Every structure is written in structure tokens, then in C-alpha cells.
Tab-separated table of C-alpha atoms in Angstrom:
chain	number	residue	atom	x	y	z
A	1	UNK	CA	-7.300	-17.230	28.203
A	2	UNK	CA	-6.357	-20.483	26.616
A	3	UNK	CA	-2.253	-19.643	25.374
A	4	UNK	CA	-2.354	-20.305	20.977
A	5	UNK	CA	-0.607	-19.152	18.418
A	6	UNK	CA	-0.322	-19.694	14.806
A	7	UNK	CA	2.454	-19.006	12.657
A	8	UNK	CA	0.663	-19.244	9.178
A	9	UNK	CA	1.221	-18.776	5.606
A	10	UNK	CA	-1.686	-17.509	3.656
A	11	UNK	CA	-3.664	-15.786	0.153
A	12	UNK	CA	-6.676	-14.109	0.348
A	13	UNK	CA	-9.111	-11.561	-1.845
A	14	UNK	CA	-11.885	-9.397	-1.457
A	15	UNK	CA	-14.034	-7.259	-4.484
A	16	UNK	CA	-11.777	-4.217	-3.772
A	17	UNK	CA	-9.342	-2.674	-6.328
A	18	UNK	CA	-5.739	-3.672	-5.967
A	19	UNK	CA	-5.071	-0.646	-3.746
A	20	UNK	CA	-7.707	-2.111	-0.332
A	21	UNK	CA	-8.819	0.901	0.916
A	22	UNK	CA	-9.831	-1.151	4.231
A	23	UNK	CA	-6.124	-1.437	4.262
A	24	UNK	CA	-5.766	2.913	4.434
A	25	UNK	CA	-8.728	2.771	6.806
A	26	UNK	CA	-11.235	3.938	3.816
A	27	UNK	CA	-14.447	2.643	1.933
A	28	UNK	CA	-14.257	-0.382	0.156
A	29	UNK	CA	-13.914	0.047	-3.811
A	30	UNK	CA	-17.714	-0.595	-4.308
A	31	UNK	CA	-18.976	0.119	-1.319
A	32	UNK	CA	-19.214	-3.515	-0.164
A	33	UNK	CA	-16.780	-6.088	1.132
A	34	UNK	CA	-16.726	-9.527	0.004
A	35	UNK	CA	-13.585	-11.800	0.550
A	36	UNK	CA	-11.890	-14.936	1.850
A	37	UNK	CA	-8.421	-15.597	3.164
A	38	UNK	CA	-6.752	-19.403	3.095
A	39	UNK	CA	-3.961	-20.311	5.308
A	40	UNK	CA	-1.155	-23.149	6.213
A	41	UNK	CA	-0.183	-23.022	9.347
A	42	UNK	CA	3.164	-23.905	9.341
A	43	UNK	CA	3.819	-23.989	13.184
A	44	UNK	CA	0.640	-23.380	15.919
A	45	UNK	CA	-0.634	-24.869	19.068
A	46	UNK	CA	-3.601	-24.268	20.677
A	47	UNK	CA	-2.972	-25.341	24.608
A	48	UNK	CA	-1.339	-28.499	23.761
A	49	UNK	CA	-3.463	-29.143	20.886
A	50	UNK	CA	-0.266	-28.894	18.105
A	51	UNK	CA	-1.723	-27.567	14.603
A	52	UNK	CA	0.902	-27.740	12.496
A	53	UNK	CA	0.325	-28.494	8.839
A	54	UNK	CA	-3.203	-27.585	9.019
A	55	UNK	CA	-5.357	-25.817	6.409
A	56	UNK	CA	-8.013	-22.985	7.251
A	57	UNK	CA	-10.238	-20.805	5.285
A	58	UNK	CA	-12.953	-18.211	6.233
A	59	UNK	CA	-14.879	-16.615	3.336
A	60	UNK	CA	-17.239	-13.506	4.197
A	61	UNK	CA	-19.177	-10.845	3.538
A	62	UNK	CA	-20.410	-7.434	4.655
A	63	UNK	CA	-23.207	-4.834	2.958
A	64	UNK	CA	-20.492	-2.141	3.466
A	65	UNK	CA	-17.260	-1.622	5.164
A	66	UNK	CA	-16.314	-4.176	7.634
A	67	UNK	CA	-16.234	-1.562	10.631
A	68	UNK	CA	-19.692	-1.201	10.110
A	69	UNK	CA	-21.236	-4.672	11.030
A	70	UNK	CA	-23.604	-6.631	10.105
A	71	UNK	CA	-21.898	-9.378	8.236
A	72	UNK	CA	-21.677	-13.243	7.566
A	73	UNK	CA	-18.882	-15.852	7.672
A	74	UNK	CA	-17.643	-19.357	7.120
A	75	UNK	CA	-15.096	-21.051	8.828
A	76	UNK	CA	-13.799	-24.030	5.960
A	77	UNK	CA	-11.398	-26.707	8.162
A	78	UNK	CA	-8.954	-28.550	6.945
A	79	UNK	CA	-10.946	-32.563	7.347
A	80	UNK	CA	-7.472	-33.899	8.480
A	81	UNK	CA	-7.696	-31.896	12.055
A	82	UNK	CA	-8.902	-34.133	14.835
A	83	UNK	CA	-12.031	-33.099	17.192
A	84	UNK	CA	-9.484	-30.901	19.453
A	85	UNK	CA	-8.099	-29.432	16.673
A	86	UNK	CA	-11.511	-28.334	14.858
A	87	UNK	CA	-12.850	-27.185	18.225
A	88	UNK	CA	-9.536	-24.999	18.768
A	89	UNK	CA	-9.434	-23.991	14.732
A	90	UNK	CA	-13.028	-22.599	15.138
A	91	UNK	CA	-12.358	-21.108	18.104
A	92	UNK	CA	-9.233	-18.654	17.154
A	93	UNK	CA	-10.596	-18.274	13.669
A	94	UNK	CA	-14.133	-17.127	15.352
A	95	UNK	CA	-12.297	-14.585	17.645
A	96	UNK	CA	-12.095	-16.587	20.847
A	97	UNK	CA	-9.232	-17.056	23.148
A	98	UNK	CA	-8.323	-13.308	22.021
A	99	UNK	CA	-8.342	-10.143	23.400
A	100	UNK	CA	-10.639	-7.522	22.270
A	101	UNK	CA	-9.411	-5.966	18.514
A	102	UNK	CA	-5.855	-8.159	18.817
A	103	UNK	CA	-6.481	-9.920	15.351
A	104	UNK	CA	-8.495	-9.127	12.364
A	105	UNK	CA	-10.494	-12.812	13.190
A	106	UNK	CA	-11.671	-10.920	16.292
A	107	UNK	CA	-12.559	-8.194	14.443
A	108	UNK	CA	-14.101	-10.246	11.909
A	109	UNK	CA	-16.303	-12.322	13.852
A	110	UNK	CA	-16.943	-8.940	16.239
A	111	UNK	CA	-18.610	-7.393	13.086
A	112	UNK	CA	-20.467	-10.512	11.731
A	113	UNK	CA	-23.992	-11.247	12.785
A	114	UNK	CA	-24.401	-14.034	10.473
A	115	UNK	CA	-21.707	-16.752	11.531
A	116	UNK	CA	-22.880	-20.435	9.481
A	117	UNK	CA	-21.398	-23.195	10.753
A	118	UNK	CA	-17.775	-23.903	9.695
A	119	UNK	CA	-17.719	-27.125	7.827
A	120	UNK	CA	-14.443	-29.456	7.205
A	121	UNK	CA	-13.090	-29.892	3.738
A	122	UNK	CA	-10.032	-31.513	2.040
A	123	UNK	CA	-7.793	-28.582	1.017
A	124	UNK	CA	-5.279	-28.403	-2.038
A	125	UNK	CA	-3.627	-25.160	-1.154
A	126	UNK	CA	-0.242	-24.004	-3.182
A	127	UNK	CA	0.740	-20.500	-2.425
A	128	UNK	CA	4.627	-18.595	-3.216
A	129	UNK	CA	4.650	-15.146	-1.154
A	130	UNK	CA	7.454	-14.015	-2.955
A	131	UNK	CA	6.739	-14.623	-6.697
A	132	UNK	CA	2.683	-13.686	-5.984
A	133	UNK	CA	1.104	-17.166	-6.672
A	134	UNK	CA	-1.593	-19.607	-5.229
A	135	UNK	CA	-3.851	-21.946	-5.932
A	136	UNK	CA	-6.785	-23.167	-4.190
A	137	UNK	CA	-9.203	-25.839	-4.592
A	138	UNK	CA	-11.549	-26.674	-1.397
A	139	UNK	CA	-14.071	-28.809	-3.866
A	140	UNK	CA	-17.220	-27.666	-3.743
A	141	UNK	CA	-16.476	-24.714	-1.567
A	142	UNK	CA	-14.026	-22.643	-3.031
A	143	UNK	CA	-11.706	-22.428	-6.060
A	144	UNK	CA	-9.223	-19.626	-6.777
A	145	UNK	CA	-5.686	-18.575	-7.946
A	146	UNK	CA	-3.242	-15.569	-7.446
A	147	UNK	CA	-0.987	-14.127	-9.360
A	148	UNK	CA	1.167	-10.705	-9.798
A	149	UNK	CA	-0.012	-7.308	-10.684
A	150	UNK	CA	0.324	-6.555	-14.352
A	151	UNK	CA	1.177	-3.019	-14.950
A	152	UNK	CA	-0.902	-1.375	-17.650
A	153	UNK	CA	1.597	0.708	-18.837
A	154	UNK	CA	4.114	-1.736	-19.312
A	155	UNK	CA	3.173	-5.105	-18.897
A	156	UNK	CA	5.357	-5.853	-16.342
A	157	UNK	CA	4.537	-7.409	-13.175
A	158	UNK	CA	4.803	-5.211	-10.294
A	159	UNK	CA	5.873	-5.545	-7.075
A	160	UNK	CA	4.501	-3.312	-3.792
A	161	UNK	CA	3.816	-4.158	-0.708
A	162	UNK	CA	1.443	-2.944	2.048
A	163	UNK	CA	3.529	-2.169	5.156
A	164	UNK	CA	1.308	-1.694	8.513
A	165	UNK	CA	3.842	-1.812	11.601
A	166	UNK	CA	0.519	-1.733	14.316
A	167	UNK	CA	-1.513	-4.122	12.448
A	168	UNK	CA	-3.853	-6.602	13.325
A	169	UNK	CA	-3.845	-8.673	10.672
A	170	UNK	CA	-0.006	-8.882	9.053
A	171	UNK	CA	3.089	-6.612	9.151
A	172	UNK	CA	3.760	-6.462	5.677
A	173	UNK	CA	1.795	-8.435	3.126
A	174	UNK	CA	2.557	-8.651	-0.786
A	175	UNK	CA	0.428	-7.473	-3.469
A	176	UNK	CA	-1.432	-9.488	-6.082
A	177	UNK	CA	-4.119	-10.067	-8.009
A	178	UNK	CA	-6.987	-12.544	-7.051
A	179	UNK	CA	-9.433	-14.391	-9.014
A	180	UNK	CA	-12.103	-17.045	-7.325
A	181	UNK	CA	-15.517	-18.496	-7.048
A	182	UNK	CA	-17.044	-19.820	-4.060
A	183	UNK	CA	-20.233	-20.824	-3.882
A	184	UNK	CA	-22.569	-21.950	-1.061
A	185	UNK	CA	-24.553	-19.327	1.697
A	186	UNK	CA	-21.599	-16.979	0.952
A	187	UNK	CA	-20.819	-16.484	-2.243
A	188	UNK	CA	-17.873	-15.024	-4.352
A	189	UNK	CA	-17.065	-14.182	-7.827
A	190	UNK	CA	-13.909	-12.297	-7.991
A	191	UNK	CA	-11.726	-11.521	-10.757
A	192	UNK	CA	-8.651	-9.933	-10.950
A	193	UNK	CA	-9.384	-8.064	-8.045
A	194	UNK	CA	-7.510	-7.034	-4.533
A	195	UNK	CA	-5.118	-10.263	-3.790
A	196	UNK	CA	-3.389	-10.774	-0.422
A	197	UNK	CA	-0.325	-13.123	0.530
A	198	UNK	CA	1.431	-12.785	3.577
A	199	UNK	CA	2.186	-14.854	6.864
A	200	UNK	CA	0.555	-14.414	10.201
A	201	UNK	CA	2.039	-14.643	13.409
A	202	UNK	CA	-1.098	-14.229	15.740
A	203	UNK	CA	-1.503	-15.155	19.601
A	204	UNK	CA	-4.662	-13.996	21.977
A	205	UNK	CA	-2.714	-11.185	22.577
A	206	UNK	CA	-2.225	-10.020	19.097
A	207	UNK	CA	0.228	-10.010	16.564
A	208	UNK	CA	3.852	-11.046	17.268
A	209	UNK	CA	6.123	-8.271	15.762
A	210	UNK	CA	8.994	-9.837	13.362
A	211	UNK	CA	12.148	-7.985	12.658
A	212	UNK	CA	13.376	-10.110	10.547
A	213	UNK	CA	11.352	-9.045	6.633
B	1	UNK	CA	24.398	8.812	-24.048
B	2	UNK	CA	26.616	9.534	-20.819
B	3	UNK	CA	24.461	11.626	-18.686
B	4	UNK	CA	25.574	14.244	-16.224
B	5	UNK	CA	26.089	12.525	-13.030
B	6	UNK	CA	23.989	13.777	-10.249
B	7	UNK	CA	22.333	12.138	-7.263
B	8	UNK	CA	20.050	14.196	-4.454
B	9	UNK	CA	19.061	12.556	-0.860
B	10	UNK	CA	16.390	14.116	1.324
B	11	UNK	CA	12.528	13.985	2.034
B	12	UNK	CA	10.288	14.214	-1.057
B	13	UNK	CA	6.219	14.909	-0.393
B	14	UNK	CA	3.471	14.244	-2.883
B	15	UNK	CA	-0.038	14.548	-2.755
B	16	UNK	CA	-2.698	13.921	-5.678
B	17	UNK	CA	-6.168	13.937	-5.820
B	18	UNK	CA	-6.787	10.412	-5.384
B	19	UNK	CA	-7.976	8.340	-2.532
B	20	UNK	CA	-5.670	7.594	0.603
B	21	UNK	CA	-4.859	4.245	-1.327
B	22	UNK	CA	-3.714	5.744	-4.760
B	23	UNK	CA	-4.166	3.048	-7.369
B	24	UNK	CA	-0.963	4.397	-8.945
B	25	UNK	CA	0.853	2.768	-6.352
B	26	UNK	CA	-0.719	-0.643	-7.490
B	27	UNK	CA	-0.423	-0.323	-11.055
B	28	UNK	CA	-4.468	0.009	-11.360
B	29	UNK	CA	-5.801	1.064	-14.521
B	30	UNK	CA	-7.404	4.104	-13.434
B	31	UNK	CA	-7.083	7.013	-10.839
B	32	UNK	CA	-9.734	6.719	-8.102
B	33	UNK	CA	-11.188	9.676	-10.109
B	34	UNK	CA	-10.106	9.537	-13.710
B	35	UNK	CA	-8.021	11.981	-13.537
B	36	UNK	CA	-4.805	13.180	-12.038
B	37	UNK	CA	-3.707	16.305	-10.223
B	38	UNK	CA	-1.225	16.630	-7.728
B	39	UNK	CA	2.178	18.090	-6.663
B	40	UNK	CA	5.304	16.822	-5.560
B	41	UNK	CA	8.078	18.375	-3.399
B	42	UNK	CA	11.583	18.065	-2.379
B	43	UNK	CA	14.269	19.025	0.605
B	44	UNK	CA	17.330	17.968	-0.782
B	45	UNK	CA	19.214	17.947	2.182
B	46	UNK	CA	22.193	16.605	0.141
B	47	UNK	CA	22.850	16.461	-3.490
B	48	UNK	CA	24.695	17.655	-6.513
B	49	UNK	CA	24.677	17.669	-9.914
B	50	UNK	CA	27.593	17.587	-11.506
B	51	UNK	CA	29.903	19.787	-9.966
B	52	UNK	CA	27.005	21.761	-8.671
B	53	UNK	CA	26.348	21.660	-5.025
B	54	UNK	CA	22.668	20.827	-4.376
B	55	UNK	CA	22.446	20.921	-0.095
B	56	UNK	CA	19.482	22.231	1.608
B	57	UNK	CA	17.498	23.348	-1.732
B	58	UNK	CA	14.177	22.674	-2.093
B	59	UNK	CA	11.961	21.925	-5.766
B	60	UNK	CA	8.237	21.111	-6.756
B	61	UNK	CA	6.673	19.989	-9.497
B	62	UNK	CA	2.982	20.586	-10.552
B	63	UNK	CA	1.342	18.225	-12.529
B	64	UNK	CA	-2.208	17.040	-14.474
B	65	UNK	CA	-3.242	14.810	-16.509
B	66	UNK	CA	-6.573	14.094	-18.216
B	67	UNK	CA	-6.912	10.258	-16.731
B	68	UNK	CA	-4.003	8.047	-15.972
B	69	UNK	CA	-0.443	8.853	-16.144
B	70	UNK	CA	0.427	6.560	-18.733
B	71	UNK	CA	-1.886	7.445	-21.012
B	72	UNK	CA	-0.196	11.089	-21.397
B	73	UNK	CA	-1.379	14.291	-22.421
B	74	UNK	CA	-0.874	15.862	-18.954
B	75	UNK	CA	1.124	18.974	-18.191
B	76	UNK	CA	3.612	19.758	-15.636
B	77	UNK	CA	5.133	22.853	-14.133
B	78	UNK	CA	8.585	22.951	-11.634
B	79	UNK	CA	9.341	25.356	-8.768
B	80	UNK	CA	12.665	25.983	-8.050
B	81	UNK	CA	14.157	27.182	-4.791
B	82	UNK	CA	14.440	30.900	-4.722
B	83	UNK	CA	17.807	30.708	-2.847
B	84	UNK	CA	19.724	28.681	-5.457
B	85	UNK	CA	21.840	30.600	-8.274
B	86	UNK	CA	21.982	30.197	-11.113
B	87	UNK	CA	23.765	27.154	-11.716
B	88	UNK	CA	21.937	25.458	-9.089
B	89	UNK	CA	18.368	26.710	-10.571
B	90	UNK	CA	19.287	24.919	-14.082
B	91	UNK	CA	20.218	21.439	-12.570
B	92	UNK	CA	16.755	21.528	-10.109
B	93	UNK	CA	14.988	22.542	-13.353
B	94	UNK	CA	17.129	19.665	-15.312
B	95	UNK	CA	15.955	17.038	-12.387
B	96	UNK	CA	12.617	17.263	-11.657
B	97	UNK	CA	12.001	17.601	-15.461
B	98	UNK	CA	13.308	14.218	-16.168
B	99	UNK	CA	16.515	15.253	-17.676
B	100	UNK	CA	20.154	13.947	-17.711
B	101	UNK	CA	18.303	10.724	-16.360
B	102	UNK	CA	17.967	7.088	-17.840
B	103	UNK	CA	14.561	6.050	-19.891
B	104	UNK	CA	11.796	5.571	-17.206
B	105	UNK	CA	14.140	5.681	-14.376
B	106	UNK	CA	12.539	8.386	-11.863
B	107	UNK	CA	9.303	9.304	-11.809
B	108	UNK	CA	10.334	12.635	-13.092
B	109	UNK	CA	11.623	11.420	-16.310
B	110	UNK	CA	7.609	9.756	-16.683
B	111	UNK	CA	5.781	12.711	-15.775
B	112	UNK	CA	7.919	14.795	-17.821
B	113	UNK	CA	7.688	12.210	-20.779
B	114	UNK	CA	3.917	12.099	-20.554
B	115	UNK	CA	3.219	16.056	-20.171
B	116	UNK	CA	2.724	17.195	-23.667
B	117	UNK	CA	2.785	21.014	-22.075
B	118	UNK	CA	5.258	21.743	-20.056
B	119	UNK	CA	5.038	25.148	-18.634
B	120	UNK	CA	7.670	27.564	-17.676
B	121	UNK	CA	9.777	26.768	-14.507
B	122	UNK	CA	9.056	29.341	-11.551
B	123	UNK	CA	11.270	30.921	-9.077
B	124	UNK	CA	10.051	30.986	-5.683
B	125	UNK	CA	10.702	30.601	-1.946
B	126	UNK	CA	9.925	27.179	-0.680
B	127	UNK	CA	8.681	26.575	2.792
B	128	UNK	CA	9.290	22.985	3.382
B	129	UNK	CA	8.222	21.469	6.537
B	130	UNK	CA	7.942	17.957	6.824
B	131	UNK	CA	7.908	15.729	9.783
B	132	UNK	CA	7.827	11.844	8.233
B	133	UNK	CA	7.557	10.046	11.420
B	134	UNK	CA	4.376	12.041	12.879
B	135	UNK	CA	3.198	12.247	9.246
B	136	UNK	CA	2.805	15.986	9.362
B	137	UNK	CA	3.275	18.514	6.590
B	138	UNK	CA	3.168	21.903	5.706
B	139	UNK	CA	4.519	23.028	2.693
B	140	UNK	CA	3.614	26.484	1.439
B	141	UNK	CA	5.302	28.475	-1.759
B	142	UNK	CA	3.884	32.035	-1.389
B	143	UNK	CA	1.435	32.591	-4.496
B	144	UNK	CA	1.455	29.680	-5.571
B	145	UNK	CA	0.664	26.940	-3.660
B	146	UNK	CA	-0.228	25.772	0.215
B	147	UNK	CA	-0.567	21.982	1.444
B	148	UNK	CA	-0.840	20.864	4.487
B	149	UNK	CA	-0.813	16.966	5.602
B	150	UNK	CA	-2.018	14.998	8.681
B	151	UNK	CA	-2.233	10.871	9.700
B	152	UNK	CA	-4.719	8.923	8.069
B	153	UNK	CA	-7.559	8.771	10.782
B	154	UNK	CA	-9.584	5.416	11.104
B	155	UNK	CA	-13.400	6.009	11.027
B	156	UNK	CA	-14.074	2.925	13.145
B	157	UNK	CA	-11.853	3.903	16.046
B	158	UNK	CA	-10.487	7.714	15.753
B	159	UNK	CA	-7.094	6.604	16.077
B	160	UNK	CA	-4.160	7.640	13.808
B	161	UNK	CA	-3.557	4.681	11.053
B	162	UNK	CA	-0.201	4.516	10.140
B	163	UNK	CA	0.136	2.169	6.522
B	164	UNK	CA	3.350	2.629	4.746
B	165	UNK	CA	3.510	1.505	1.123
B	166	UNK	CA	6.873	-0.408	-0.118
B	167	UNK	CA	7.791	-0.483	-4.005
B	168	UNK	CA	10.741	-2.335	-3.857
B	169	UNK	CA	11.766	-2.016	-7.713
B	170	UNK	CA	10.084	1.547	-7.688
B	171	UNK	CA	11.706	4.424	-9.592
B	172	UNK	CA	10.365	7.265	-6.569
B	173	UNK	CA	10.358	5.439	-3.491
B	174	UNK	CA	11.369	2.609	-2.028
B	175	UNK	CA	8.871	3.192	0.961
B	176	UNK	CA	6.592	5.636	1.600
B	177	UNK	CA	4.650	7.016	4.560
B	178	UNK	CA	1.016	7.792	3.771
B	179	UNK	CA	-1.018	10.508	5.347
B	180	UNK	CA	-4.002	12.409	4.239
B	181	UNK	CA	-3.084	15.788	2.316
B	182	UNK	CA	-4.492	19.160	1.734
B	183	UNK	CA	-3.296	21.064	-0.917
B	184	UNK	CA	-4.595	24.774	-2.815
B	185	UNK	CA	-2.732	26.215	-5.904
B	186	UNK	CA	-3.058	29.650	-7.360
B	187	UNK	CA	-0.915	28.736	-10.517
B	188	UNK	CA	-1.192	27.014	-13.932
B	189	UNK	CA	-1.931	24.447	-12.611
B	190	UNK	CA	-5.115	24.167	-10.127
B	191	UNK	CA	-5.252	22.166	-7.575
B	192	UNK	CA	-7.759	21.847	-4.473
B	193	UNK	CA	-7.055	18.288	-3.310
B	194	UNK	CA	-9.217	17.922	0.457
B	195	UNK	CA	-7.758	14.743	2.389
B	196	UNK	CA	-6.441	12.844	-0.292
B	197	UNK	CA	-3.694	10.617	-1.055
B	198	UNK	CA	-0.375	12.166	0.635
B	199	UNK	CA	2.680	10.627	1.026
B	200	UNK	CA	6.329	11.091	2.960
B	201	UNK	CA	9.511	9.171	1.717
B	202	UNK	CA	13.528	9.502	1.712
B	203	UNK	CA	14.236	10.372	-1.472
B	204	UNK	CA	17.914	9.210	-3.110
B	205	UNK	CA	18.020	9.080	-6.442
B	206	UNK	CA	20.310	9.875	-9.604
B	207	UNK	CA	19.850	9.317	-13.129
B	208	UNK	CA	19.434	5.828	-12.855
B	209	UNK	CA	17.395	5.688	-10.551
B	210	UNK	CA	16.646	5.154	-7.122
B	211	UNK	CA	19.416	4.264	-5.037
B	212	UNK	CA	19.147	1.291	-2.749
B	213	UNK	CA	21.218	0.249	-0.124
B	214	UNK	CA	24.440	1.598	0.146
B	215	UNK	CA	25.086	2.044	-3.156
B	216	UNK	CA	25.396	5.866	-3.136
């Protein structure tokens, strides 16, 4: 196995409620799972490819929960990567180079039967992980923003955060609200639904544990 | 107003009839089934109130409401510890009915703000058992109610899920372990929750709140 890892920050949505079930290992809000995730990696190498500074997005979908298969994806790449950096991009971000279940691309691609073929994109990606906000325009792909919960009760914004010390995906990601429209063969029309920002740390071996939150 | 100063530290349990990712938690408009019904309980393993001595007692509080919390019109019901006198039964009563505590500053003070009926406290024995790091609970208060709680299993693989949820400006929790709960009532207020939304978490709070850090 080829030694990567990518330290990323990213912002991502599916149709679910602000609560993911998929997150608590239940049904999704409406029985099917549509979503996309955007990331900067901030520090990554794939072999001695280096990635830093790179954009990525998948968008996908599923006719019910993810565990049960049968879904489509798109991998979007940043245009600015080089051949060896596209070919190692689609390669982690389709679930190669990685050991079985170690990140949710694994699992992703494992439970996709439908994978169209990633295409490369200028990215304007501006995301804050700590005050809930991102925006992102891949033109003609994908446009979408983030921002914090809004509590009905109060109209404050709240604050939680999903905390999963064995997960595949992050450790602890922040809660928001997402809004965006993608269109092509996969496509999305979410508002104000379940919205994602957290970092990734993932190798072919899985997540890399942080102590430091 | 200067309220009584009290402050209690120990585990608190909850479990309502919502799915294993409550929308409360997320500030969602709506339960996952209108409605809410649920119970909360607590081992204070130290605590006072006052000059009252609060260690090792144990409360509940029942609760409904017709759809979300903040919409009101629910009612709520305590349980206090059998074992405390009577001192000690007036400031568990006072607590976990929202009193001597700062506007909106536990979640006691909003379900007791929101509960236009509040029904009579009980006195009962409280078995609290509560194991936060398997995520295993049995709490049973003879006659009235029984709840059991186990980890959330994942359908795809059968393993145990552990997903904690962190509220880090909440007024119950700062985080909280969530399991799946089973719970039965006999009282005013019915329950039969089946594998719901459960949750473990160290409680510390006072009347303003809860306490972070080291603070106490």
C-alpha cells in the first residue's frame, strides 16, 4: 500500500435533519441520502506526490442508507493538481491505497455502484470551523454555503458538536446548517439541512487520533 | 434576586422518546415524533444546597409535552430519593423543578417553565445504576418507573457505536454519552419509550448553570 495522508479542512451536507442519524448509526431523515463534502487539504502527500493546498469534492447519492449500497458518486478535483496529483486525489478519494472500512471514502466508494468519472474544476472554497461558515462555488458543478444552527426557541445560534472517538470519518466535527445546489448526473438541492465542518486526518490505515481538540 | 446557592456533581441519565439522534440536541424544530416524553435521572454523588448536604441522593423528573419543548404546555412530575429527610427532600424538589436557579440556566428551570401542570412530587426509592463508559443503565423506582439502557448497535456491522454529543454552551451537559434506552412508567406520566434516544453525562451544575472547568 502506497503510504498518503491528508490533513484536510472541510464542509459538507446531506438531506438529513440537523441531528444525521447516519452519524448515531440510524436511517437517514427521509429515508434517502444525498450529500457532498468539500475539502482543503492543508498538508498531504501521496508517496512523494505533495498535495498541499489542494481542493477536493465528492457529491453522492444513495436510494437509502449508505450501508445499504447501491449508490453513485463524483469525484470534483481541484484543476490546479498536476497528472500525479489527480491520479493520487482520485485514488484516496475512491477508496484506494486504504484498508478495508479505515475511512468513510472507502466506505463510500465500497457502497457505490455508480462511480462517474471525477472531473477537474476551479474551486473557490471559504470555510471557518469554529464560527460555522463556508462558501463554495465549483462553477457549474456545485454552489453552497454554511452557516450556524438557529435555535427556534430563541434565535440564537447554537453550538454542538458530534463527538465519535472510533470514527472513520472525523473525531469531532461541528454542527451547522447547509444549503446547496449541484447539478449535473448527481444532483442536489439542499436547504437548511444537516451541515458538516470538521478536519480530517486520514492515512490507508485510517484515521490519525488527535489529542489536541 | 439572590438565589440560594447550591451546586450538585454526579451522573445524570435521560431518555425520551425520540430517535437515537434527538433533534433537541440540534435545536431542530420538531421532535422526531412531534411529541415529547421522557425522564431524566440523577446520582448526586456530591452536592448541597444551601447548608443542606446533598451526597449520594438520587432525583427524577417525568416529563411530556404535546410537540416541542419550547412550545410549552407539557407537564412534569419529580421523584425524590426516599432516603433524604426532610430538608434534603425540599431542595431535590426545589432543583429539579427549576427553582432557586437563574432564567433558562438548567434544563430544569425550562422544563419546569414550559409544564403548565406540574404534578405532585413523589417519594420513592431510587435504584440508580449507571455505568457511562460501557453505556449501560438500569434505573428502576419501584411502582413507578423501570429503564434500562444499552450501546447504540450499528445495523451495517453489529458492532457497538459509541457517538458522544458535545454542547459546549449547554445548560445540561457539556458532553453526553448516547446509548439506546428502554424505559416503562406506571405513573402520571406514561411512558413506554423502546430503543430510543438515551443519554449518560457528568452532571455539575448550580443555579447558574452548568459548571465548566474548574470553576466549582
Amino acid at each position: 500500500m502506497i503510504d498518503w495522508r491528508i490533513e484536510a479542512v472541510t464542509f459538507g451536507g446531506c438531506n438529513c435533519d440537523y441531528g444525521c442519524p447516519c452519524q448515531f448509526e440510524l436511517r437517514p431523515s427521509r429515508g434517502h441520502c444525498r450529500g457532498f463534502e468539500v475539502g482543503r487539504i492543508e498538508r498531504g502527500h501521496f508517496g512523494d506526490t505533495p498535495l498541499d493546498g489542494l481542493c477536493f469534492s465528492l457529491i453522492y447519492a444513495w436510494p437509502g442508507a449508505v450501508f445499504e449500497g447501491n449508490g453513485a458518486m463524483r469525484a470534483i478535483i481541484d484543476e490546479r493538481a498536476d497528472e500525479q496529483q489527480r491520479k493520487a486525489l482520485i485514488t484516496v478519494l475512491h477508496g484506494g491505497e486504504t484498508e478495508e472500512g479505515k475511512t468513510h471514502w472507502w466506505v463510500f466508494r465500497t457502497m457505490a455502484s455508480t462511480v462517474h468519472d471525477p472531473i477537474f474544476k476551479p474551486f473557490s472554497f471559504e470555510v471557518d470551523i469554529d464560527r460555522r461558515t463556508a462558501r463554495v462555488s465549483i462553477p457549474g458543478v456545485i454552489e453552497s454555503t454554511g452557516r450556524p444552527i438557529v435555535s427556534p426557541a430563541t434565535g440564537n445560534e447554537h453550538r454542538v458538536r458530534i463527538d465519535i472517538p472510533n470514527g472513520i470519518e472525523f473525531d469531532i466535527a461541528e454542527i451547522g446548517s447547509a444549503t446547496a445546489n449541484a447539478t449535473g448526473p448527481i444532483a442536489l438541492d439542499l436547504n437548511d439541512s444537516y451541515g458538516q465542518f470538521n478536519r480530517i486526518r486520514h492515512t490507508g490505515k485510517g484515521v490519525i487520533r488527535s489529542s489536541n481538540r | 434576586m439572590a438565589h440560594i446557592n447550591w451546586y450538585i456533581e454526579g451522573i445524570e441519565v435521560t431518555n425520551c422518546n425520540c430517535d437515537c439522534a434527538c433533534p433537541c440536541q440540534f435545536e431542530s424544530p420538531r421532535p422526531t415524533h412531534g411529541d415529547c416524553r421522557g425522564f431524566a435521572a440523577v446520582r448526586i454523588d456530591k452536592g448541597h444546597f444551601g447548608h443542606v448536604a446533598l451526597d449520594g441522593l438520587c432525583a427524577a423528573l417525568l416529563y411530556g409535552w404535546p410537540g416541542p419543548i419550547y412550545e410549552g404546555n407539557g407537564e412534569c412530575q419529580a421523584v425524590i430519593d426516599e432516603r433524604a429527610d426532610d430538608e434534603q427532600r425540599g431542595a431535590l424538589a426545589a432543583i429539579v423543578q427549576g427553582e432557586e436557579t437563574n432564567e433558562g440556566a438548567t434544563h430544569w428551570w425550562v422544563y419546569r417553565t414550559m409544564s403548565s401542570t406540574v404534578h405532585p412530587p413523589l417519594v420513592k426509592r431510587i435504584e440508580f445504576d449507571a455505568n457511562i463508559e460501557h453505556r449501560e443503565a438500569r434505573i428502576v423506582i419501584p411502582g413507578v418507573l423501570e429503564s434500562t439502557a444499552h450501546p447504540i448497535r450499528s445495523p451495517a456491522t453489529g458492532a457497538e457505536h459509541r457517538v458522544r454529543l458535545n454542547l459546549p454552551n449547554g445548560i445540561e451537559f457539556d458532553l453526553a454519552e448516547v446509548a439506546s434506552g428502554t424505559t416503562k412508567t406506571t405513573a402520571s406520566i406514561a411512558l413506554d419509550l423502546k430503543d430510543s434516544y438515551f443519554h449518560f453525562n457528568a452532571m455539575r451544575q448550580s443555579g447558574k448553570g452548568v459548571v465548566r472547568g474548574s470553576s466549582a
